[in-house]
Tab-separated table of C-alpha atoms in Angstrom:
chain	number	residue	atom	x	y	z
A	18	MET	CA	-0.256	-0.122	-0.067
A	19	ALA	CA	2.706	2.617	1.203
A	20	ARG	CA	4.022	2.318	-2.968
A	21	HIS	CA	0.482	3.145	-4.008
A	22	LEU	CA	0.074	6.050	-1.167
A	23	VAL	CA	3.656	7.943	-2.016
A	24	ARG	CA	2.849	7.332	-6.368
A	25	HIS	CA	-0.674	9.107	-5.486
A	26	THR	CA	0.218	12.399	-3.129
A	27	PRO	CA	2.383	14.995	-3.638
A	28	TYR	CA	3.460	14.506	0.598
A	29	GLU	CA	6.103	12.766	2.610
A	30	VAL	CA	5.446	9.436	3.723
A	31	LEU	CA	7.171	7.598	6.632
A	32	VAL	CA	6.604	4.066	6.689
A	33	VAL	CA	6.651	2.285	9.891
A	34	ASP	CA	6.877	-1.537	9.592
A	35	LYS	CA	7.272	-4.582	11.968
A	36	LEU	CA	8.316	-6.513	8.967
A	37	THR	CA	7.142	-10.000	9.780
A	38	TYR	CA	6.951	-12.857	7.980
A	39	ALA	CA	4.653	-10.357	5.330
A	40	GLY	CA	7.119	-7.690	5.348
A	41	ASN	CA	9.501	-7.452	2.555
A	42	LEU	CA	11.662	-4.307	1.744
A	43	THR	CA	12.229	-5.615	-1.638
A	44	SER	CA	8.178	-4.320	-2.215
A	45	LEU	CA	9.389	-0.863	-1.320
A	46	ALA	CA	12.341	-1.015	-4.160
A	47	PRO	CA	10.451	0.702	-6.304
A	48	ILE	CA	9.851	4.231	-4.250
A	49	SER	CA	13.193	3.720	-2.774
A	50	ASN	CA	14.736	6.527	-3.962
A	51	ASP	CA	11.788	8.591	-3.974
A	52	PRO	CA	12.815	11.972	-1.661
A	53	ARG	CA	9.117	11.965	0.147
A	54	TYR	CA	9.456	8.073	1.132
A	55	HIS	CA	11.284	7.137	4.278
A	56	PHE	CA	11.428	3.466	6.382
A	57	VAL	CA	11.610	2.700	9.687
A	58	GLU	CA	11.634	-0.712	11.132
A	59	ALA	CA	9.579	-0.836	14.489
A	60	ASP	CA	6.285	-2.244	16.631
A	61	ILE	CA	3.453	-0.369	16.666
A	62	ALA	CA	3.280	-2.024	20.300
A	63	ASP	CA	6.352	-0.656	21.341
A	64	ALA	CA	5.346	2.654	23.502
A	65	THR	CA	9.132	3.888	23.494
A	66	LYS	CA	9.866	3.391	20.121
A	67	MET	CA	6.202	5.417	19.015
A	68	SER	CA	7.330	7.922	20.946
A	69	VAL	CA	10.441	8.833	19.888
A	70	ILE	CA	8.912	7.990	16.022
A	71	PHE	CA	6.291	10.738	16.376
A	72	THR	CA	8.847	13.167	18.307
A	73	ASP	CA	11.941	12.613	15.335
A	74	TYR	CA	9.286	13.001	12.856
A	75	SER	CA	6.120	14.858	13.830
A	76	PRO	CA	3.563	13.888	11.405
A	77	ASP	CA	0.458	15.321	10.191
A	78	VAL	CA	-1.397	12.069	9.263
A	79	VAL	CA	-0.860	8.729	10.849
A	80	MET	CA	-2.451	5.926	8.374
A	81	HIS	CA	-2.873	3.021	10.470
A	82	LEU	CA	-2.391	0.170	8.341
A	83	ALA	CA	-0.700	-2.156	10.616
A	84	ALA	CA	-1.824	-4.966	11.336
A	85	GLU	CA	-2.296	-9.206	11.391
A	86	SER	CA	-4.786	-9.947	8.700
A	87	HIS	CA	-4.673	-13.820	7.782
A	88	VAL	CA	-7.451	-15.392	9.490
A	89	ASP	CA	-6.434	-18.811	9.087
A	90	ARG	CA	-3.396	-17.556	10.612
A	91	SER	CA	-5.703	-16.120	13.341
A	92	ILE	CA	-6.871	-19.284	13.963
A	93	ASP	CA	-3.876	-21.155	14.711
A	94	GLY	CA	-2.628	-18.263	16.558
A	95	PRO	CA	-4.448	-15.304	17.673
A	96	ALA	CA	-2.406	-14.137	20.189
A	97	ALA	CA	-0.030	-12.164	17.581
A	98	PHE	CA	-3.190	-10.790	16.048
A	99	ILE	CA	-3.921	-9.230	19.627
A	100	GLU	CA	-1.279	-8.117	20.294
A	101	THR	CA	-0.017	-6.020	17.237
A	102	ASN	CA	-4.005	-5.465	16.070
A	103	ILE	CA	-5.429	-4.378	20.200
A	104	VAL	CA	-2.354	-3.722	21.754
A	105	GLY	CA	-0.492	-1.943	19.499
A	106	THR	CA	-3.266	0.304	18.100
A	107	TYR	CA	-3.572	1.694	21.867
A	108	ARG	CA	-0.207	2.297	21.961
A	109	LEU	CA	-0.022	3.905	18.197
A	110	LEU	CA	-3.363	6.296	19.651
A	111	GLU	CA	-1.306	6.818	23.172
A	112	ALA	CA	1.679	7.951	21.377
A	113	ALA	CA	-0.961	10.505	18.717
A	114	LEU	CA	-2.767	11.653	21.206
A	115	ALA	CA	0.365	12.708	23.013
A	116	HIS	CA	1.449	14.205	19.961
A	117	TRP	CA	-1.288	15.532	18.824
A	118	ARG	CA	-1.996	17.421	22.017
A	119	ALA	CA	1.611	18.828	21.921
A	120	LEU	CA	1.086	20.646	18.492
A	121	PRO	CA	0.359	24.461	17.437
A	122	ALA	CA	-3.059	25.281	16.915
A	123	GLY	CA	-2.966	25.644	13.235
A	124	ARG	CA	-1.360	21.929	13.084
A	125	GLN	CA	-3.536	20.557	15.539
A	126	ALA	CA	-7.021	21.799	13.293
A	127	ASP	CA	-5.516	19.595	10.252
A	128	PHE	CA	-3.856	16.438	12.310
A	129	ARG	CA	-6.071	13.327	10.968
A	130	PHE	CA	-5.606	9.947	12.823
A	131	HIS	CA	-7.124	7.096	9.533
A	132	HIS	CA	-7.637	3.852	10.680
A	133	ILE	CA	-8.151	1.110	8.023
A	134	SER	CA	-10.176	-1.617	8.786
A	135	THR	CA	-12.043	-4.449	7.297
A	136	ASP	CA	-15.394	-5.324	6.474
A	137	GLU	CA	-15.275	-8.776	8.209
A	138	VAL	CA	-15.574	-6.645	11.213
A	139	PHE	CA	-19.644	-6.983	10.469
A	140	GLY	CA	-20.092	-10.502	10.257
A	141	SER	CA	-21.304	-12.136	7.337
A	142	LEU	CA	-23.998	-11.531	5.001
A	143	GLY	CA	-26.968	-13.560	3.840
A	144	THR	CA	-27.843	-13.678	0.037
A	145	ASP	CA	-29.160	-10.377	0.495
A	146	GLY	CA	-28.191	-7.026	1.878
A	147	PHE	CA	-24.906	-4.964	1.827
A	148	PHE	CA	-22.898	-3.813	4.930
A	149	SER	CA	-22.621	0.075	5.703
A	150	GLU	CA	-21.371	2.699	8.227
A	151	ILE	CA	-24.260	1.846	10.504
A	152	SER	CA	-24.067	-1.978	10.094
A	153	ALA	CA	-24.374	-3.573	13.526
A	154	TYR	CA	-20.721	-5.395	14.696
A	155	ASP	CA	-20.720	-9.327	14.660
A	156	PRO	CA	-16.979	-10.440	14.471
A	157	ARG	CA	-16.310	-14.147	13.610
A	158	SER	CA	-12.886	-14.784	13.455
A	159	PRO	CA	-9.739	-13.888	16.046
A	160	TYR	CA	-8.806	-11.502	13.142
A	161	SER	CA	-11.810	-9.737	12.468
A	162	ALA	CA	-12.468	-9.771	16.266
A	163	SER	CA	-9.040	-8.246	17.216
A	164	LYS	CA	-10.047	-5.500	14.120
A	165	ALA	CA	-13.547	-4.405	15.498
A	166	ALA	CA	-11.839	-3.936	18.815
A	167	SER	CA	-9.189	-1.446	17.169
A	168	ASP	CA	-11.906	0.018	15.521
A	169	HIS	CA	-13.508	1.082	19.115
A	170	LEU	CA	-10.336	2.025	20.287
A	171	VAL	CA	-10.283	4.410	17.904
A	172	ARG	CA	-13.557	5.887	17.774
A	173	SER	CA	-13.230	5.769	21.697
A	174	TRP	CA	-10.131	7.868	21.659
A	175	HIS	CA	-12.070	10.413	19.160
A	176	HIS	CA	-15.055	10.575	21.547
A	177	THR	CA	-13.132	10.767	24.430
A	178	TYR	CA	-9.988	12.856	23.763
A	179	GLY	CA	-10.695	14.673	21.075
A	180	LEU	CA	-8.173	12.784	18.992
A	181	PRO	CA	-9.565	14.113	15.347
A	182	ALA	CA	-9.644	10.072	14.005
A	183	LEU	CA	-11.101	8.542	11.025
A	184	VAL	CA	-12.678	5.006	10.193
A	185	THR	CA	-12.784	3.056	7.121
A	186	ASN	CA	-13.754	-0.208	6.473
A	187	CYS	CA	-12.940	-1.932	3.415
A	188	SER	CA	-13.798	-4.943	1.238
A	189	ASN	CA	-11.053	-7.948	-0.032
A	190	ASN	CA	-8.517	-5.872	-1.864
A	191	TYR	CA	-6.231	-7.434	-4.430
A	192	GLY	CA	-3.343	-7.125	-6.598
A	193	PRO	CA	0.518	-6.444	-7.091
A	194	TYR	CA	2.605	-7.491	-4.007
A	195	HIS	CA	0.054	-9.318	-2.380
A	196	PHE	CA	1.395	-12.194	0.195
A	197	PRO	CA	1.131	-15.644	-1.375
A	198	GLU	CA	-1.148	-16.461	1.422
A	199	LYS	CA	-3.934	-15.007	0.386
A	200	LEU	CA	-6.922	-16.386	-2.040
A	201	ILE	CA	-5.596	-14.594	-5.477
A	202	PRO	CA	-1.629	-14.872	-5.325
A	203	LEU	CA	-1.823	-18.214	-3.595
A	204	THR	CA	-4.076	-19.444	-6.779
A	205	ILE	CA	-1.568	-17.896	-9.479
A	206	ILE	CA	1.518	-19.223	-8.086
A	207	ASN	CA	0.504	-22.564	-7.802
A	208	ALA	CA	-1.235	-22.193	-11.402
A	209	LEU	CA	1.775	-21.565	-12.391
A	210	GLU	CA	3.660	-23.991	-11.221
A	211	GLY	CA	0.865	-26.686	-11.975
A	212	LYS	CA	0.251	-27.089	-8.606
A	213	LEU	CA	-3.734	-27.974	-7.187
A	214	LEU	CA	-5.710	-25.373	-6.731
A	215	PRO	CA	-7.518	-25.216	-3.268
A	216	VAL	CA	-10.873	-24.166	-2.889
A	217	TYR	CA	-12.443	-24.207	0.408
A	218	GLY	CA	-16.074	-26.429	0.523
A	219	ASP	CA	-17.805	-25.766	-2.295
A	220	GLY	CA	-16.451	-22.630	-3.306
A	221	ASN	CA	-19.447	-20.699	-2.945
A	222	ASN	CA	-18.301	-17.883	-0.084
A	223	ILE	CA	-18.948	-14.283	-1.778
A	224	ARG	CA	-16.294	-11.335	-1.406
A	225	ASP	CA	-16.556	-8.463	-2.291
A	226	TRP	CA	-12.732	-7.157	-4.420
A	227	LEU	CA	-11.275	-4.362	-4.814
A	228	TYR	CA	-8.163	-3.244	-6.710
A	229	VAL	CA	-5.097	-2.070	-3.903
A	230	VAL	CA	-4.588	1.285	-6.280
A	231	ASP	CA	-8.564	2.241	-6.124
A	232	HIS	CA	-8.247	1.441	-2.343
A	233	ALA	CA	-5.457	3.965	-2.122
A	234	ARG	CA	-6.922	6.561	-3.980
A	235	ALA	CA	-9.750	6.384	-1.571
A	236	LEU	CA	-7.725	6.442	1.298
A	237	LEU	CA	-6.070	9.710	0.433
A	238	ARG	CA	-9.337	10.770	-0.769
A	239	VAL	CA	-10.307	10.337	3.340
A	240	ILE	CA	-7.420	12.448	4.640
A	241	GLU	CA	-8.419	15.000	2.398
A	242	ALA	CA	-12.035	15.374	2.649
A	243	GLY	CA	-13.053	13.005	4.745
A	244	LYS	CA	-15.032	14.536	7.939
A	245	ILE	CA	-13.307	13.727	11.491
A	246	GLY	CA	-15.163	11.288	13.601
A	247	GLU	CA	-16.688	10.118	10.744
A	248	THR	CA	-16.943	5.886	8.691
A	249	TYR	CA	-16.318	5.425	5.230
A	250	CYS	CA	-16.558	1.926	3.806
A	251	ILE	CA	-15.082	1.370	0.405
A	252	GLY	CA	-15.951	-1.364	-1.842
A	253	GLY	CA	-15.654	-2.724	-5.491
A	254	ARG	CA	-19.094	-3.088	-6.065
A	255	CYS	CA	-17.614	-6.458	-7.428
A	256	GLU	CA	-19.226	-9.995	-5.887
A	257	LYS	CA	-17.705	-12.744	-6.764
A	258	THR	CA	-17.749	-16.544	-5.606
A	259	ASN	CA	-14.538	-18.203	-4.746
A	260	LEU	CA	-14.779	-20.375	-7.377
A	261	ASP	CA	-14.967	-17.970	-9.448
A	262	VAL	CA	-12.629	-16.403	-8.748
A	263	VAL	CA	-10.566	-19.195	-9.136
A	264	LYS	CA	-11.752	-20.209	-12.460
A	265	ALA	CA	-11.115	-16.307	-13.468
A	266	ILE	CA	-7.194	-16.916	-12.792
A	267	CYS	CA	-6.976	-20.337	-14.800
A	268	ALA	CA	-8.837	-19.058	-17.748
A	269	LEU	CA	-6.459	-15.482	-18.026
A	270	LEU	CA	-3.465	-17.838	-17.052
A	271	ASP	CA	-4.471	-20.269	-20.077
A	272	GLU	CA	-4.041	-17.176	-22.317
A	273	VAL	CA	-1.492	-15.212	-21.673
A	274	ALA	CA	0.742	-18.226	-20.171
A	275	PRO	CA	-0.495	-21.298	-21.722
A	276	SER	CA	1.018	-24.399	-19.849
A	277	LYS	CA	2.833	-27.354	-20.932
A	278	SER	CA	1.833	-30.100	-18.560
A	279	VAL	CA	-2.048	-28.666	-18.685
A	280	SER	CA	-4.324	-28.447	-21.155
A	281	ARG	CA	-6.984	-26.540	-18.755
A	282	ARG	CA	-5.809	-25.299	-15.005
A	283	GLU	CA	-9.200	-25.459	-14.390
A	284	ASP	CA	-8.469	-29.076	-13.755
A	285	LEU	CA	-5.869	-28.881	-11.464
A	286	ILE	CA	-9.169	-26.970	-9.057
A	287	THR	CA	-9.365	-29.563	-6.005
A	288	PHE	CA	-11.788	-29.032	-2.755
A	289	VAL	CA	-10.518	-28.514	0.406
A	290	ALA	CA	-12.345	-28.760	3.984
A	291	ASP	CA	-14.091	-25.600	4.387
A	292	ARG	CA	-12.018	-22.945	6.768
A	293	PRO	CA	-13.470	-23.727	10.172
A	294	GLY	CA	-15.971	-20.356	11.090
A	295	HIS	CA	-15.694	-19.259	6.886
A	296	ASP	CA	-18.486	-16.396	6.396
A	297	GLN	CA	-20.231	-16.789	3.593
A	298	ARG	CA	-20.619	-13.636	2.211
A	299	TYR	CA	-19.477	-10.136	2.779
A	300	ALA	CA	-20.563	-7.451	0.355
A	301	ILE	CA	-20.435	-3.802	0.496
A	302	ASP	CA	-22.404	-0.306	-0.307
A	303	PRO	CA	-20.031	2.191	-0.944
A	304	GLU	CA	-22.809	4.794	-1.846
A	305	LYS	CA	-21.321	6.776	1.185
A	306	ILE	CA	-18.077	7.778	0.074
A	307	SER	CA	-19.006	7.898	-3.228
A	308	THR	CA	-21.638	10.486	-2.724
A	309	GLU	CA	-20.172	12.949	-0.423
A	310	LEU	CA	-16.278	12.328	-1.355
A	311	ASN	CA	-16.547	11.734	-5.267
A	312	TRP	CA	-14.670	8.130	-4.964
A	313	ARG	CA	-15.409	5.328	-7.246
A	314	PRO	CA	-13.464	2.450	-8.058
A	315	LEU	CA	-11.314	2.517	-11.791
A	316	GLU	CA	-10.817	-1.173	-12.004
A	317	THR	CA	-13.286	-3.516	-13.021
A	318	PHE	CA	-12.657	-7.206	-11.681
A	319	ASP	CA	-11.587	-7.972	-15.374
A	320	THR	CA	-9.272	-5.561	-15.626
A	321	GLY	CA	-7.848	-5.765	-12.345
A	322	LEU	CA	-7.119	-9.347	-11.820
A	323	ARG	CA	-5.532	-9.127	-15.539
A	324	LYS	CA	-3.362	-6.326	-14.286
A	325	THR	CA	-2.410	-8.471	-11.237
A	326	VAL	CA	-1.645	-11.481	-12.835
A	327	GLU	CA	0.842	-10.378	-15.369
A	328	TRP	CA	2.471	-8.497	-12.324
A	329	TYR	CA	3.318	-11.656	-10.801
A	330	LEU	CA	3.856	-13.366	-14.511
A	331	ALA	CA	6.609	-10.451	-14.691
A	332	ASN	CA	7.254	-10.523	-10.947
A	333	ARG	CA	8.833	-13.867	-10.283
A	334	GLN	CA	11.926	-12.767	-8.557
A	335	TRP	CA	9.519	-11.084	-6.225
A	336	TRP	CA	6.880	-14.200	-5.360
A	337	GLU	CA	9.619	-17.385	-5.629
A	338	ARG	CA	11.611	-15.566	-2.678
A	339	ILE	CA	9.158	-15.846	-0.505
A	340	ARG	CA	8.176	-19.248	-1.624
A	341	LYS	CA	11.738	-20.701	-0.903
A	342	ASN	CA	12.064	-18.666	2.304
A	343	VAL	CA	8.970	-18.015	4.354
A	344	TYR	CA	5.683	-19.608	2.717
A	345	GLU	CA	5.877	-22.786	0.045
A	346	GLY	CA	1.793	-22.560	-0.224
A	347	GLU	CA	0.885	-24.673	2.802
A	348	ARG	CA	-2.955	-25.207	3.985
A	349	LEU	CA	-3.228	-22.524	7.336
A	350	GLY	CA	-5.981	-22.846	9.942
A	351	ARG	CA	-6.398	-26.288	10.521
A	352	SER	CA	-5.825	-25.956	14.673
A	353	ALA	CA	-9.657	-25.243	15.009
């Protein structure tokens, strides 16, 4: 996300990242020589380090994207999600509040704390309806519960202490540099390697897909024009079943990179045991951000997916290093 934010804003951008298993400085190589870009390796749960960073860099905007975010990993090891998503958010809020209070009046009025969250905090939809800014919270996994807690912390720091905060809840992102434990990059890479393509359950779980650059544009728009204390739901208006997503990837790869070992990559699809507590459907109504902030996604699923597949084809070295040294594509979320 940092790459896209740097490319779409004239401001200086400081990236603070703990560099856990999914952190990868090579992902930031395209902006490494940009004079507006700075990087500090740090854990947001480290209160002392957060205080030092705020003192050293004196930011005008905080965009809180740091999170453990994979549902399957939260099933196997929820402690990391509690520590980063809840305790880390608390530490960051405390540092931001102290910084904001010490700012001169003009900068104080312009300061923003933008918390980026997920639609998963709202639970699971049936066949009808959409999540919106007034949807009730109903998290179903350790991941979504930890993000729900962080949302509530941010809102409470705004209402109790006056911290000028905004919250956004987005639908499923996809695009370049996506860590290959998630459905789309995992399917692309497995298909390129001629491996089986696992689909949970019957494949009919539905997600609302949002291209990552469109999400970055929305986040910047919220910072520029969003109202303090408000929440904005960001979605791609693009509902697809997991099975349809996998089939679309197979068809696209068959077109642009035909396999020598299998005539149709769709034949590699294999149905596996479902994820415990697997939410059936997510879908966002982005009418508020569309109407109030004049934001709309520019990519359709077809155009965004093609750009994503082409990126993974052109950047094999990036994901091959991850497959070799970090994550080989094994099934996660089995402990339940």
